Amino acid sequence: MTVPREMPEKWRRVRGPGGSEEERRVRANAREYNEKFQYASNCIKTSKYNIVTFLPVNLFEQFQEVANTYFLFLLILQLIPQISSLSWFTTIVPLVLVLTITAVKDATDDYFRHKSDNQVNNRQSQVLISGVLRQEQWMNVRVGDIIKLENNQFVAADLLLLSSSEPHGLCYIETAELDGETNMKVRQAIPVTSELGDTSKLARFDGEVICEPPNNKLDKFGGTLYWKENKYPLSNQNMLLRGCVLRNTEWCFGLVIFAGPDTKLMQNSGRTKFKRTSIDRLMNTLVLWIFGFLVCMGVILAIGNAIWEHEVGVCFQIYLPWDEGVHSAFFSGFLSFWSYIIILNTVVPISLYVSVEVIRLGHSYFINWDKKMYCAKRRTPAEARTTTLNEELGQVEYIFSDKTGTLTQNIMVFSKCSVNGHSYGDMQDVLGHKAELRERPEPVDFSFNPLADPRFQFWDPSLLEAVNLGDPHVHEFFRLLSLCHTVMSEEKSEGELYYKAQSPDEGALVTAARNFGFVFQSRTPKTITVHELGRAITYQLLAILDFNNIRKRMSVIVRSPEGKIRLYCKGADTILLERLHPINQDLTNVTTDHLNEYAGEGLRTLVLAYKDLEESYYEDWSKRLHRAGSAPEAREDHLARLYDEVEHDMMLLGATAIEDKLQQGVPETIAILTLANIKIWVLTGDKQETAVNIGYSCKMLTDDMTEVFVVTGHTVLEVREELRKAREKMMDASRSMGNGFSYQEKLSSSKFTSVLEAIAGEYALVINGHSLAHALEADMEVEFLETACACKAVICCRVTPLQKAQVVELVKKYKKAVTLAIGDGANDVSMIKTAHIGVGISGQEGIQAVLASDYSFSQFKFLQRLLLVHGRWSYLRMCKFLCYFFYKNFAFTMVHFWFGFFCGFSAQTVYDQYFITLYNIVYTSLPVLAMGIFDQDVPEQRSMEYPKLYEPGQLNLLFNKREFFICIAQGIYTSVLMFFIPYGIFADATRDDGAQLADYQSFAVTVATSLVIVVSVQIGLDTGFWTAINHFFIWGSLATYFAILFAMHSNGLFQMFPNQFRFVGNAQNTLAQPTVWLTIALTTVVCIMPVVAFRFLKLDLKPELSDTVRYTQLVRKKQKTQHRCMRRVGRVGSSRSGYAFSHQEGFGELIMSGKNMRLSSLALSSFATRPSTGWIETLRKKKGSDGSTSGSPSGTADKTLKV
């Protein structure tokens, strides 16, 4: 079949009515043809602005802040001379300052995004143009181009693999950037193009591909290649996706199908979202309320002005004439309304937003400078990549974490094994007793073996002794490990073997056999050569019974040099133990105990078995296998039945235990965060068994849990039924424990969160990707969320990047909780962008996650410090700052309101214009900044030690609508006393010389001085952590106030600016009067004493947890902290399989076909051992007692919450 060179009309419609692409047509080596379809270029863009759009887009975003729009409106009012009682510069200068600071910050952030984009877009790639390979930048690659990739290069776009250096068009890729899996995967060109190995043939290649439009499905691709009168089906096995890395393949050629934003990697990335904190959103609401309050005050004063002018002012027209254009009392009141709106606008000064940005910037620098979050090994500091989300770090309720590279190092280590009922692998001292972790002896010496891998370490010498003594069971154990696998080997130089394994676990097992003297040397399609204790033996490979997720095991059938046929099998204990011969019962019981012990330590386990086959039986079975393999229909079913037949009545050899090394401190971090009432969900692209094993290793899952629910349904009905059964079991267990409510009652609750939290017991939920796809549908998402939120731990396996984002979005939508997503690969980018806070791990899988994140560091354990120290402090500081700021500004502004009733509602200000301008910029700005940047309630050690201190942020207790009203009530109370005490005293007071004390300027100076002193004393009370900077700013601000006050009333300024500073000597004369100082003292005491009394009673009668912690800190100040070593307690039994196969499909069929017998390879990752941590189990059990004390954190809280 030939595709016509001119497109028929029906083929021109590759785009739907809405502009969406319906199918893609790509012709090789034909740029002009492909350009007709206007496909996207390979240039990517993650930035938000360019030079042209920056100013309008950024201003649009900034004026989404209600306050900025509010201040712009005030500025316009101040430009109208009839109503302006203050100069316009008092608003425009701070407004421009705020907009400029924010714009510079946003421009800086976007500059780094542009820099990152340019770095990727300018990578070099070899493109075949006019028969010649030319170096081109990635952004210049076009759909339809043929490009050449070399070993270890990133794939530039989504390619159709045409040919490679390996036999039969094979190539190997690593997909960590896409799905988080670091095990190699195989891709193969279709046979008709696999022979196009040189550029001259490829230059003449003019095939055309018709395929699906761009989409985000990583594991599916459908299309057809039309070439030379034929058509060839294409699948995902023929595709190399952008973000993959070419491994162990010298070169390959590919045809670009999708480029740039159309690639599956970018389709899964999600859009850059504008993130705001909950405090920002609350402040927008409060500003609207304050504006409403401001309008109400303006209306009251305007009505007062109209009445006063109508009743009183009209009688004084000779002395107080109305302004030009004012002809009635009503119009005078109307103008007075706008004048008071301007005067009273300081209830929300623009300096608030400048201060907020400065405080956030300071918090960001503290994160960047934190040496305890610096990784010396990688020379990577923590980095706050945004400055707008710091306080939200103190309010996180849900953490969504990737697994591979985030929780784990993705390094597999052969840790322990059980052979013929004997367990090996425990560290022993010189006397042969089990050694403690801190007494680690020297590792086993493998120097006798010239082919040993020097990176492999094992700590139990008795296993090597058994090998040397010729124990037949141990020999057979390692013989199985050296034969039953799909590993490829390469000998770079004599004695230097390199293994290429499809999964790290398989590599670890073959390496273990290698070091103990059973060295897998090489293989052909029909043979395997092993060096057994220095002697080369070649086994005939008769069959490979490959691994898949249903079988959960793999087997090989080999013929020894003596002619004996034997089947070797390894697989999950739940599968293999039921396939053993009954004669193995006693050995099975002992091995099961060992498996439970290993699984209890979080190790990944496999069971090993063998079976001898009669020649006649094998011949018959082999013929049936050949017929099944060539069956036109149900081939897989026929093969599965034959595999199942031969893998019965096997003899048990033993079991292996592999440690998937967690990152340092992961179990402790998860336990501490759990005690802080943070829920952790693991979203991984890895298989279920692997994810569950890691769940046990990091103590998310424990055997103390009531039940672990596994949802694996393939249909909507199956998933719904499994979720329903899970909820019913939880409710039944809860009723049996005497909670006394029904499930129907719970579901009828308007807020299902409280219902679910009332369920007794600890549960976990494990759900697969195909089941999650149904669970996330609109009619089932609430059921899924209810079930998941009732569980202590949730693990989602085999999920796509888009599903990760959908899970995060689901929790954001219904729970109204702050979410944090953490990951290290490109497959985590969408999740990171969707969550309120995105954290990138700068690890093994590139920097895509870091570039998309809000915060980044190198190890998961730093998350604990980021949240419990920096996050909690940032939230605490911001809340205290806001409470104080609203208080001081209401106290300042409301004096004008009270004064209005005594000045004929004339919009006369109490203070002079310079005091109004300088109050928020100079007199009170630095002390509150110092508190907002440096304040602490408890030291950082106590923040980590008492995770319950984190809960006020989650419950939003420190700044909410209630706290806001308390602050403004205190501010109004202060303003009343601030005005009426001096007013009442001045009514009858006299000077020392007997003259009347009361005059406008003296009153203004007294009120202003009282105000500055009262708010300075108040911030002293609010400051919980005093530094030299706090002292300097508070006392310095007071000194500055008096210096400026005396300067403005000095003779020198009057002589220079006689029209501006007319009241010479007023401050000196006023403050020289004892009556004035007594008035100031009385005002200060009356304003402050109720606050002091309330706080004293609250501290004594109902202390918060932070108060209790501070008290215990004072009591224990001279005591040294006692560190206790908790010993790990092993499990008695386990109901799970610790299965240690992380790859999905084996290479068995490929090996037997002989297609991959010439390979180049690189060394596997180094292996190192690490002792598991067990003390966290005890820590987690304390959570119940922690919760019981959170409601009344009295003196006993220290006993129950001390971790």
Coordinates of C-alpha atoms in Angstrom, one line a residue, residues 688-1096:
Q688 CA 3.0 -2.5 43.9
E689 CA 5.4 -5.0 45.6
T690 CA 8.3 -2.5 45.5
A691 CA 6.2 0.3 46.8
V692 CA 4.8 -1.8 49.6
N693 CA 8.2 -3.0 50.6
I694 CA 9.4 0.6 50.9
G695 CA 6.3 1.4 52.9
Y696 CA 7.4 -1.1 55.4
S697 CA 11.0 0.0 55.3
C698 CA 10.2 3.6 56.1
K699 CA 7.6 2.6 58.7
M700 CA 4.7 4.0 56.9
L701 CA 3.2 0.5 57.0
T702 CA 3.6 -1.6 60.1
D703 CA 2.3 -5.0 61.3
D704 CA 0.6 -3.2 64.1
M705 CA -1.9 -1.8 61.6
T706 CA -5.4 -3.1 61.8
E707 CA -5.5 -3.8 58.1
V708 CA -3.8 -2.9 54.8
F709 CA -6.4 -2.5 52.0
V710 CA -5.2 -3.3 48.5
V711 CA -7.4 -2.0 45.6
T712 CA -6.6 -3.7 42.3
G713 CA -10.0 -3.7 40.5
H714 CA -9.9 -3.3 36.7
T715 CA -13.5 -2.0 36.3
V716 CA -15.5 0.8 37.8
L717 CA -17.7 -1.7 39.6
E718 CA -14.8 -3.7 41.0
V719 CA -13.0 -0.6 42.4
R720 CA -16.2 0.8 43.9
E721 CA -16.9 -2.5 45.6
E722 CA -13.4 -2.8 47.0
L723 CA -13.6 0.8 48.4
R724 CA -17.0 0.1 49.8
K725 CA -15.8 -3.1 51.5
A726 CA -12.8 -1.2 52.9
R727 CA -15.1 1.4 54.5
E728 CA -17.4 -1.2 55.9
K729 CA -14.6 -3.0 57.5
M730 CA -13.3 0.2 59.1
M731 CA -16.8 1.0 60.3
D732 CA -17.4 -2.5 61.7
A733 CA -14.2 -2.5 63.6
S734 CA -15.0 1.0 64.9
R735 CA -18.4 -0.1 66.1
S736 CA -17.0 -3.2 67.7
M737 CA -14.7 -1.0 69.7
G738 CA -17.7 0.8 71.1
N739 CA -17.8 4.1 69.3
G740 CA -21.6 3.9 69.0
F741 CA -22.4 5.5 65.7
S742 CA -23.6 4.1 62.4
Y743 CA -22.1 4.4 59.0
Q744 CA -25.1 6.1 57.6
E745 CA -25.0 8.7 60.3
K746 CA -21.4 9.4 59.4
L747 CA -22.0 9.8 55.7
S748 CA -24.9 12.2 56.3
S749 CA -22.5 14.5 58.0
S750 CA -21.9 17.8 56.1
K751 CA -18.2 17.5 56.8
F752 CA -16.9 14.0 56.2
T753 CA -13.5 14.8 57.5
S754 CA -14.5 14.7 61.2
V755 CA -16.4 11.5 60.5
L756 CA -13.5 9.7 59.1
E757 CA -11.1 10.9 61.8
A758 CA -13.4 9.3 64.4
I759 CA -12.8 5.8 63.0
A760 CA -10.8 3.7 65.5
G761 CA -7.8 1.7 64.4
E762 CA -4.9 2.2 62.0
Y763 CA -5.4 1.4 58.3
A764 CA -3.5 1.7 55.1
L765 CA -4.6 1.8 51.5
V766 CA -2.6 0.6 48.5
I767 CA -4.1 1.3 45.1
N768 CA -2.8 0.5 41.6
G769 CA -2.8 3.0 38.7
H770 CA -5.5 1.3 36.6
S771 CA -7.8 1.2 39.7
L772 CA -6.9 4.8 40.5
A773 CA -8.0 5.9 37.1
H774 CA -11.5 4.7 37.9
A775 CA -11.4 6.0 41.5
L776 CA -10.6 9.5 40.2
E777 CA -13.8 9.6 38.1
A778 CA -16.3 12.3 39.1
D779 CA -18.8 9.9 40.5
M780 CA -16.3 8.0 42.7
E781 CA -13.7 10.5 43.7
V782 CA -15.4 11.4 47.0
E783 CA -15.7 7.7 48.0
F784 CA -12.0 7.2 47.2
L785 CA -11.0 10.3 49.2
E786 CA -13.2 9.3 52.2
T787 CA -11.6 5.9 52.2
A788 CA -8.1 7.2 51.8
C789 CA -8.4 9.9 54.4
A790 CA -9.6 7.3 56.9
C791 CA -6.2 5.6 56.5
K792 CA -3.0 6.4 58.2
A793 CA -0.9 5.7 55.1
V794 CA -1.8 5.8 51.4
I795 CA 0.4 4.3 48.6
C796 CA -0.6 4.7 44.9
C797 CA 1.4 2.5 42.6
R798 CA 1.9 2.5 38.8
V799 CA 0.5 6.0 38.6
T800 CA 1.2 8.3 35.6
P801 CA 2.5 11.8 36.2
L802 CA -0.9 13.2 35.4
Q803 CA -2.6 10.9 37.9
K804 CA -0.2 12.2 40.6
A805 CA -1.4 15.7 39.9
Q806 CA -5.0 14.6 39.9
V807 CA -4.7 13.0 43.3
V808 CA -3.2 16.2 44.7
E809 CA -5.9 18.3 43.1
L810 CA -8.6 16.0 44.6
V811 CA -7.3 16.6 48.1
K812 CA -7.0 20.4 47.5
K813 CA -10.6 20.4 46.2
Y814 CA -12.3 18.6 49.0
K815 CA -10.1 18.9 52.0
K816 CA -9.2 22.6 51.8
A817 CA -5.9 21.7 53.3
V818 CA -2.4 22.9 52.4
T819 CA -0.6 20.3 50.3
L820 CA 3.0 19.7 49.6
A821 CA 4.4 17.5 46.8
I822 CA 8.0 16.3 46.8
G823 CA 9.9 14.5 44.0
D824 CA 13.1 14.3 42.1
G825 CA 12.2 13.4 38.5
A826 CA 10.4 14.9 35.5
N827 CA 7.5 12.5 36.2
D828 CA 6.9 14.5 39.4
V829 CA 6.8 18.0 37.8
S830 CA 3.0 18.0 37.3
M831 CA 2.4 17.0 40.9
I832 CA 4.9 19.6 42.2
K833 CA 3.2 22.4 40.2
T834 CA -0.3 21.3 41.3
A835 CA 0.4 21.3 45.0
H836 CA 0.3 24.4 47.1
I837 CA 4.0 23.9 47.7
G838 CA 6.4 22.0 45.5
V839 CA 9.7 20.6 46.7
G840 CA 12.3 19.3 44.4
I841 CA 15.0 16.8 45.3
S842 CA 18.3 17.4 43.5
G843 CA 19.1 13.8 43.0
Q844 CA 19.7 11.1 40.4
E845 CA 17.0 11.9 38.0
G846 CA 18.0 15.2 36.5
I847 CA 16.9 18.7 37.5
Q848 CA 13.4 19.0 36.0
A849 CA 11.7 18.6 39.4
V850 CA 14.0 21.2 41.0
L851 CA 13.4 23.7 38.2
A852 CA 9.6 23.4 38.7
S853 CA 9.7 23.5 42.5
D854 CA 9.3 26.2 45.0
Y855 CA 11.9 24.8 47.4
S856 CA 14.8 22.4 46.7
F857 CA 17.4 20.4 48.6
S858 CA 19.2 17.1 48.2
Q859 CA 17.7 14.7 50.8
F860 CA 14.2 13.9 52.0
K861 CA 15.2 14.2 55.7
F862 CA 15.6 18.0 55.3
L863 CA 11.9 18.2 54.8
Q864 CA 11.5 17.7 58.5
R865 CA 13.5 20.8 59.2
L866 CA 12.0 22.8 56.4
L867 CA 8.5 22.3 57.9
L868 CA 8.9 22.0 61.6
V869 CA 11.5 24.8 62.0
H870 CA 11.5 27.2 59.0
G871 CA 7.9 26.6 58.1
R872 CA 6.6 26.9 61.7
W873 CA 8.7 29.9 62.5
S874 CA 7.7 31.6 59.2
Y875 CA 4.0 31.1 60.0
L876 CA 4.4 32.2 63.6
R877 CA 6.3 35.3 62.7
M878 CA 3.9 36.3 59.9
C879 CA 0.9 35.9 62.1
K880 CA 2.4 37.9 65.0
F881 CA 3.5 40.5 62.5
L882 CA 0.0 40.8 61.0
C883 CA -1.7 40.9 64.4
Y884 CA 0.5 43.6 65.6
F885 CA 0.4 45.6 62.4
F886 CA -3.4 45.8 62.3
Y887 CA -3.4 46.6 66.0
K888 CA -1.0 49.5 65.7
N889 CA -2.7 51.0 62.6
F890 CA -6.2 50.9 64.1
A891 CA -4.8 52.5 67.2
F892 CA -3.2 55.2 65.1
T893 CA -6.1 55.8 62.7
M894 CA -9.2 55.6 64.9
V895 CA -8.0 58.6 66.8
H896 CA -9.0 60.7 63.8
F897 CA -12.5 59.2 64.0
W898 CA -13.0 60.3 67.6
F899 CA -11.5 63.6 66.9
G900 CA -14.0 64.2 64.1
F901 CA -16.8 64.6 66.7
F902 CA -14.9 67.5 68.3
C903 CA -13.7 69.4 65.2
G904 CA -17.0 69.8 63.5
F905 CA -16.4 66.7 61.3
S906 CA -14.1 69.0 59.2
A907 CA -11.6 66.2 58.2
Q908 CA -9.0 67.9 60.4
T909 CA -6.2 65.5 61.4
V910 CA -5.1 65.0 65.0
Y911 CA -1.4 64.6 64.0
D912 CA 0.6 66.8 61.7
Q913 CA 1.2 65.6 58.2
Y914 CA 4.8 64.6 58.7
F915 CA 3.9 62.3 61.6
I916 CA 1.2 60.6 59.5
T917 CA 3.8 60.0 56.7
L918 CA 6.6 58.8 59.0
Y919 CA 4.5 56.7 61.5
N920 CA 4.5 53.5 59.3
I921 CA 7.7 54.2 57.4
V922 CA 10.1 55.2 60.2
Y923 CA 8.7 55.2 63.8
T924 CA 7.1 51.7 63.8
S925 CA 8.4 49.9 60.8
L926 CA 11.7 48.4 61.9
P927 CA 10.6 46.9 65.3
V928 CA 7.8 45.0 63.7
L929 CA 10.2 43.9 60.9
A930 CA 12.7 42.6 63.4
M931 CA 9.9 40.6 65.1
G932 CA 8.6 39.3 61.8
I933 CA 12.1 38.1 60.7
F934 CA 13.8 37.0 64.0
D935 CA 11.1 36.0 66.5
Q936 CA 10.9 32.5 67.9
D937 CA 8.6 30.9 70.5
V938 CA 10.9 28.0 71.2
P939 CA 14.4 27.1 69.9
E940 CA 14.8 25.0 66.8
Q941 CA 15.7 21.9 68.8
R942 CA 12.4 22.0 70.7
S943 CA 10.5 22.6 67.4
M944 CA 11.9 19.2 66.2
E945 CA 11.5 17.6 69.6
Y946 CA 7.8 18.5 70.0
P947 CA 6.1 17.9 66.6
K948 CA 2.7 18.8 68.2
L949 CA 3.9 22.4 68.1
Y950 CA 3.2 22.3 64.4
E951 CA -0.6 21.8 64.8
P952 CA -1.6 25.5 65.4
G953 CA -0.5 26.2 61.8
Q954 CA -2.6 23.4 60.4
L955 CA -5.6 24.6 62.3
N956 CA -4.9 28.2 61.3
L957 CA -5.1 29.3 65.0
L958 CA -2.6 32.2 65.0
F959 CA -4.1 34.4 62.4
N960 CA -7.7 34.0 61.3
K961 CA -10.9 36.1 61.3
R962 CA -11.3 35.8 65.0
E963 CA -7.8 36.9 65.8
F964 CA -8.2 39.7 63.4
F965 CA -11.2 41.1 65.2
I966 CA -9.4 40.7 68.5
C967 CA -6.5 42.8 67.1
I968 CA -8.7 45.6 65.8
A969 CA -10.8 45.6 69.0
Q970 CA -7.6 46.1 71.0
G971 CA -6.5 48.8 68.5
I972 CA -9.9 50.6 68.9
Y973 CA -9.7 50.3 72.7
T974 CA -6.2 51.8 72.6
S975 CA -7.4 54.6 70.3
V976 CA -10.3 55.5 72.6
L977 CA -7.9 55.8 75.6
M978 CA -5.3 57.5 73.5
F979 CA -7.7 60.3 72.6
F980 CA -10.0 60.7 75.6
I981 CA -7.5 60.5 78.4
P982 CA -5.4 63.4 77.1
Y983 CA -8.6 65.2 76.0
G984 CA -10.1 64.9 79.5
I985 CA -6.9 66.0 81.2
F986 CA -6.1 68.8 78.9
A987 CA -9.6 70.3 79.4
D988 CA -8.7 71.7 82.8
A989 CA -4.9 71.4 82.9
T990 CA -2.6 74.3 83.2
R991 CA 1.1 74.9 82.6
D992 CA 3.7 75.6 85.4
D993 CA 3.1 79.3 84.8
G994 CA -0.6 79.0 85.2
A995 CA -1.5 79.4 81.5
Q996 CA -4.0 77.1 79.8
L997 CA -2.2 73.9 78.7
A998 CA -4.7 72.9 76.0
D999 CA -3.9 73.9 72.4
Y1000 CA -4.1 71.9 69.2
Q1001 CA -0.3 71.4 68.7
S1002 CA 0.3 70.4 72.4
F1003 CA -2.5 68.0 72.2
A1004 CA -1.2 66.5 68.9
V1005 CA 2.3 66.1 70.4
T1006 CA 1.0 64.4 73.5
V1007 CA -1.2 62.0 71.6
A1008 CA 1.5 61.2 69.1
T1009 CA 4.1 60.6 71.8
S1010 CA 1.7 58.4 73.8
L1011 CA 1.0 56.4 70.7
V1012 CA 4.6 55.7 69.8
I1013 CA 5.4 54.7 73.4
V1014 CA 2.4 52.4 73.7
V1015 CA 3.0 50.6 70.5
S1016 CA 6.7 50.2 71.3
V1017 CA 5.8 48.7 74.7
Q1018 CA 3.3 46.4 73.0
I1019 CA 5.8 45.1 70.6
G1020 CA 8.2 44.5 73.5
L1021 CA 5.5 42.3 75.0
D1022 CA 4.8 40.5 71.7
T1023 CA 8.5 39.8 71.1
G1024 CA 9.3 36.2 72.2
F1025 CA 13.0 36.1 71.2
W1026 CA 15.1 39.2 71.9
T1027 CA 18.2 39.9 69.8
A1028 CA 20.5 42.9 69.7
I1029 CA 18.6 43.9 66.5
N1030 CA 15.3 43.9 68.3
H1031 CA 16.7 46.1 71.1
F1032 CA 18.3 48.4 68.6
F1033 CA 15.2 48.8 66.5
I1034 CA 12.7 49.3 69.3
W1035 CA 14.8 51.8 71.4
G1036 CA 16.3 53.3 68.2
S1037 CA 12.8 54.0 66.8
L1038 CA 11.8 55.8 70.0
A1039 CA 15.0 57.8 69.9
T1040 CA 14.4 58.6 66.2
Y1041 CA 10.9 59.8 67.0
F1042 CA 12.0 62.3 69.6
A1043 CA 14.9 63.4 67.5
I1044 CA 12.6 64.1 64.5
L1045 CA 10.0 65.7 66.8
F1046 CA 12.4 68.2 68.3
A1047 CA 14.0 68.8 64.9
M1048 CA 10.6 69.7 63.2
H1049 CA 9.9 72.2 66.0
S1050 CA 13.4 73.7 66.0
N1051 CA 14.3 77.2 65.1
G1052 CA 16.7 76.1 62.4
L1053 CA 14.0 74.3 60.2
F1054 CA 11.7 77.3 60.7
Q1055 CA 14.2 79.6 59.3
M1056 CA 14.8 77.4 56.3
F1057 CA 11.2 76.5 55.6
P1058 CA 9.0 79.0 57.4
N1059 CA 5.8 78.0 55.6
Q1060 CA 6.2 74.3 56.5
F1061 CA 7.5 74.3 60.1
R1062 CA 5.6 77.1 61.8
F1063 CA 5.3 75.8 65.4
V1064 CA 8.7 76.7 66.7
G1065 CA 9.5 75.2 70.2
N1066 CA 6.1 73.6 70.6
A1067 CA 7.5 70.1 71.3
Q1068 CA 10.1 71.4 73.8
N1069 CA 7.4 73.4 75.6
T1070 CA 4.9 70.6 75.7
L1071 CA 7.2 67.9 76.8
A1072 CA 8.7 70.1 79.5
Q1073 CA 5.4 70.0 81.4
P1074 CA 5.1 67.2 84.1
T1075 CA 1.4 67.0 83.4
V1076 CA 2.1 65.9 79.9
W1077 CA 4.4 63.1 81.0
L1078 CA 1.9 62.0 83.7
T1079 CA -0.7 61.9 80.9
I1080 CA 1.5 59.8 78.7
A1081 CA 2.3 57.5 81.6
L1082 CA -1.3 57.1 82.6
T1083 CA -2.3 56.4 79.0
T1084 CA 0.4 53.8 78.6
V1085 CA -0.5 52.0 81.8
V1086 CA -4.2 51.9 81.1
C1087 CA -3.6 50.7 77.5
I1088 CA -1.0 48.0 78.4
M1089 CA -2.1 46.7 81.8
P1090 CA -5.2 44.8 80.6
V1091 CA -3.0 43.0 78.0
V1092 CA -0.5 42.1 80.6
A1093 CA -3.1 40.8 83.0
F1094 CA -4.9 38.8 80.3
R1095 CA -1.7 37.1 79.2
F1096 CA -0.6 36.4 82.7

